[in-house]
XYZ file of C-alpha atoms in Angstrom:
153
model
C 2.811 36.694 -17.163
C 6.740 36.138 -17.120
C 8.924 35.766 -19.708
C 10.704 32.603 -19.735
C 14.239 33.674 -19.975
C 16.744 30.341 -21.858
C 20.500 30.411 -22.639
C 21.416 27.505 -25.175
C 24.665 26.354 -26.807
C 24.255 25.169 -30.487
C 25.594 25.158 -34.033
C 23.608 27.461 -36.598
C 21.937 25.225 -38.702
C 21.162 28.137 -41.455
C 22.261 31.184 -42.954
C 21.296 34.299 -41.138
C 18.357 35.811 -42.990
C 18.130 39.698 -42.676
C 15.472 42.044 -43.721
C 15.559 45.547 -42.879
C 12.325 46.686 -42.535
C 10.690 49.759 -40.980
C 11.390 50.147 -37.314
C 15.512 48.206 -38.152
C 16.788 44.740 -38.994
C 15.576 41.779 -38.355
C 17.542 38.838 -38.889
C 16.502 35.342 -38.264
C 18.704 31.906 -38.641
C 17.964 28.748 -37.514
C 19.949 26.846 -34.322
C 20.777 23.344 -33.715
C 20.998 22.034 -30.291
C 22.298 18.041 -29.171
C 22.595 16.538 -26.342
C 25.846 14.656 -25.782
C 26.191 11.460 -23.797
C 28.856 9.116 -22.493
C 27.487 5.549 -24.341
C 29.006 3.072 -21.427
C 28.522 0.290 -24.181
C 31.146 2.150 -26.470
C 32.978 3.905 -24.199
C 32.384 7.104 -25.796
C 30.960 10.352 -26.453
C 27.924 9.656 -28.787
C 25.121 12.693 -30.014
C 21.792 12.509 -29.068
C 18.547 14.075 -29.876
C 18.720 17.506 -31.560
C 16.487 20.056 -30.909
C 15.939 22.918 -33.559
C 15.073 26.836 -32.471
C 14.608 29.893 -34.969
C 16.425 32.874 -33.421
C 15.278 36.342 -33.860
C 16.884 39.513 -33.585
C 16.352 42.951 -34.128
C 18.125 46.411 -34.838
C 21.883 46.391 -34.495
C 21.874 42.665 -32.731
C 20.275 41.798 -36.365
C 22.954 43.553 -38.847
C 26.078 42.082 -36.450
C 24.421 38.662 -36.630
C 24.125 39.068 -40.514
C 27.990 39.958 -40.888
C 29.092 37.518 -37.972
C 27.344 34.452 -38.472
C 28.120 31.520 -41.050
C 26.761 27.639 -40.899
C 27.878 25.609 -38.786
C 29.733 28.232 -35.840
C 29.007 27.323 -32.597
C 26.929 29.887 -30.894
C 25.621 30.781 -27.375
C 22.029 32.451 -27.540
C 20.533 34.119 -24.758
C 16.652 35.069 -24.705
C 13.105 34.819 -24.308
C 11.579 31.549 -25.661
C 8.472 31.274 -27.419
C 6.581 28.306 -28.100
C 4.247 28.426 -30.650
C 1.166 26.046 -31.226
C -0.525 26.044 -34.693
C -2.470 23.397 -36.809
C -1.354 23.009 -40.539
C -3.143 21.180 -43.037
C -4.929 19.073 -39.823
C -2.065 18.669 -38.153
C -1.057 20.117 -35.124
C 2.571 21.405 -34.853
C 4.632 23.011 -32.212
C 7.819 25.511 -32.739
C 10.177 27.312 -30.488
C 11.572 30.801 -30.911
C 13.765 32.898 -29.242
C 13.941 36.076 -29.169
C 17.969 37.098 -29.118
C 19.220 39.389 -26.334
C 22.409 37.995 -27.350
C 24.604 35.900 -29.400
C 27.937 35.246 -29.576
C 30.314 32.601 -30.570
C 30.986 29.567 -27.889
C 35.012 30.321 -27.583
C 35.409 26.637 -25.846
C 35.199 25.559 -29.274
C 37.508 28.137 -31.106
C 38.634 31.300 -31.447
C 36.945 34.411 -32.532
C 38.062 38.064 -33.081
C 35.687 41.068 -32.075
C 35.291 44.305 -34.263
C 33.519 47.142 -32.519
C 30.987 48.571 -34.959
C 31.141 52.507 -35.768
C 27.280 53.486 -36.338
C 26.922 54.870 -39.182
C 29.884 53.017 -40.937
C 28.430 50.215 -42.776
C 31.867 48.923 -44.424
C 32.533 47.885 -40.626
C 29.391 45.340 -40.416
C 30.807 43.631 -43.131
C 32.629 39.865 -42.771
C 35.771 39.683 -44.617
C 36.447 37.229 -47.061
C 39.899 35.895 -47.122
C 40.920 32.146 -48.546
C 43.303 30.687 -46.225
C 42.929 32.544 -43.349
C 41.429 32.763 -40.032
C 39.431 36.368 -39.412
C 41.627 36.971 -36.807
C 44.404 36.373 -39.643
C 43.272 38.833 -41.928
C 43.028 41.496 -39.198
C 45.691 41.239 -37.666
C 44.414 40.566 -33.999
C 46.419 37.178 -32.881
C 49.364 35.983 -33.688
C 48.107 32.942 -34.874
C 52.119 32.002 -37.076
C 53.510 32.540 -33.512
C 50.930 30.199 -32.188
C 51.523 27.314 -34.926
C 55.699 27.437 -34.418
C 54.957 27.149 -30.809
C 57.315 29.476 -29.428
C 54.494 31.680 -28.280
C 55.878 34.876 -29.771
């Protein structure tokens, strides 16, 4: 049988959860995906039904989710899905997975700055915290004073 192979654009609806176990991480986090529509009525953009996936990753996709991903950042996930069928307490319920060959933030909605992990250096997984500041701020990847004067430089 074939895998069925999806690429969705969401918001993470949870925190990333991340075990290490065994064979590496796994990390899990749960993604929200809405359908947008043009109401003719309102003239407007207006959100429709949301659909709600638990991603799963493993090994080093896992610990760069972990230190990546916050609540709320809109993500693009590429993977296998997974429906699942099960009953629960007489009741019959349905979930989707997917199985992460990638993520990575959606940069139509913002900007993001990439940090090439060294294996084996674990202070390089980790997210910085800085108040006031974008990441790309607090590592000095974009000029983001030149970009608020507007002078580009």
């Amino acid at each position: 049988m074939s895998d069925t192979w999806v690429a969705l654009a969401g918001n993470a609806a949870t925190a990333v959860d991340y075990r290490d176990s065994v064979t590496g991480g796994v990390a899990r986090f749960r993604l929200a995906v809405t359908a947008r529509y043009w109401d003719r009525q309102n003239e407007t953009w207006a959100d429709g039904h949301s659909s709600f996936y638990t991603v799963w990753a493993r090994r080093s996709l896992a610990a760069n989710l972990a230190a990546s991903v916050s609540i709320g950042e809109p993500l693009l996930v590429h993977g296998r899905l997974r429906v699942r069928d099960e009953e629960k307490n007489g009741q019959r319920r349905f979930s989707a997975d997917i199985e992460a060959l990638s993520v990575g933030h959606d940069m139509t909605r913002g900007t993001s700055a990439f940090r090439r992990v060294v294996k084996g250096d674990p202070a390089l997984a980790r997210r910085p915290v800085t108040e006031g500041h974008n990441s790309a701020d607090s590592y000095g990847d974009l000029s983001t004073q030149s970009a608020r004067r507007g002078d580009g430089g």
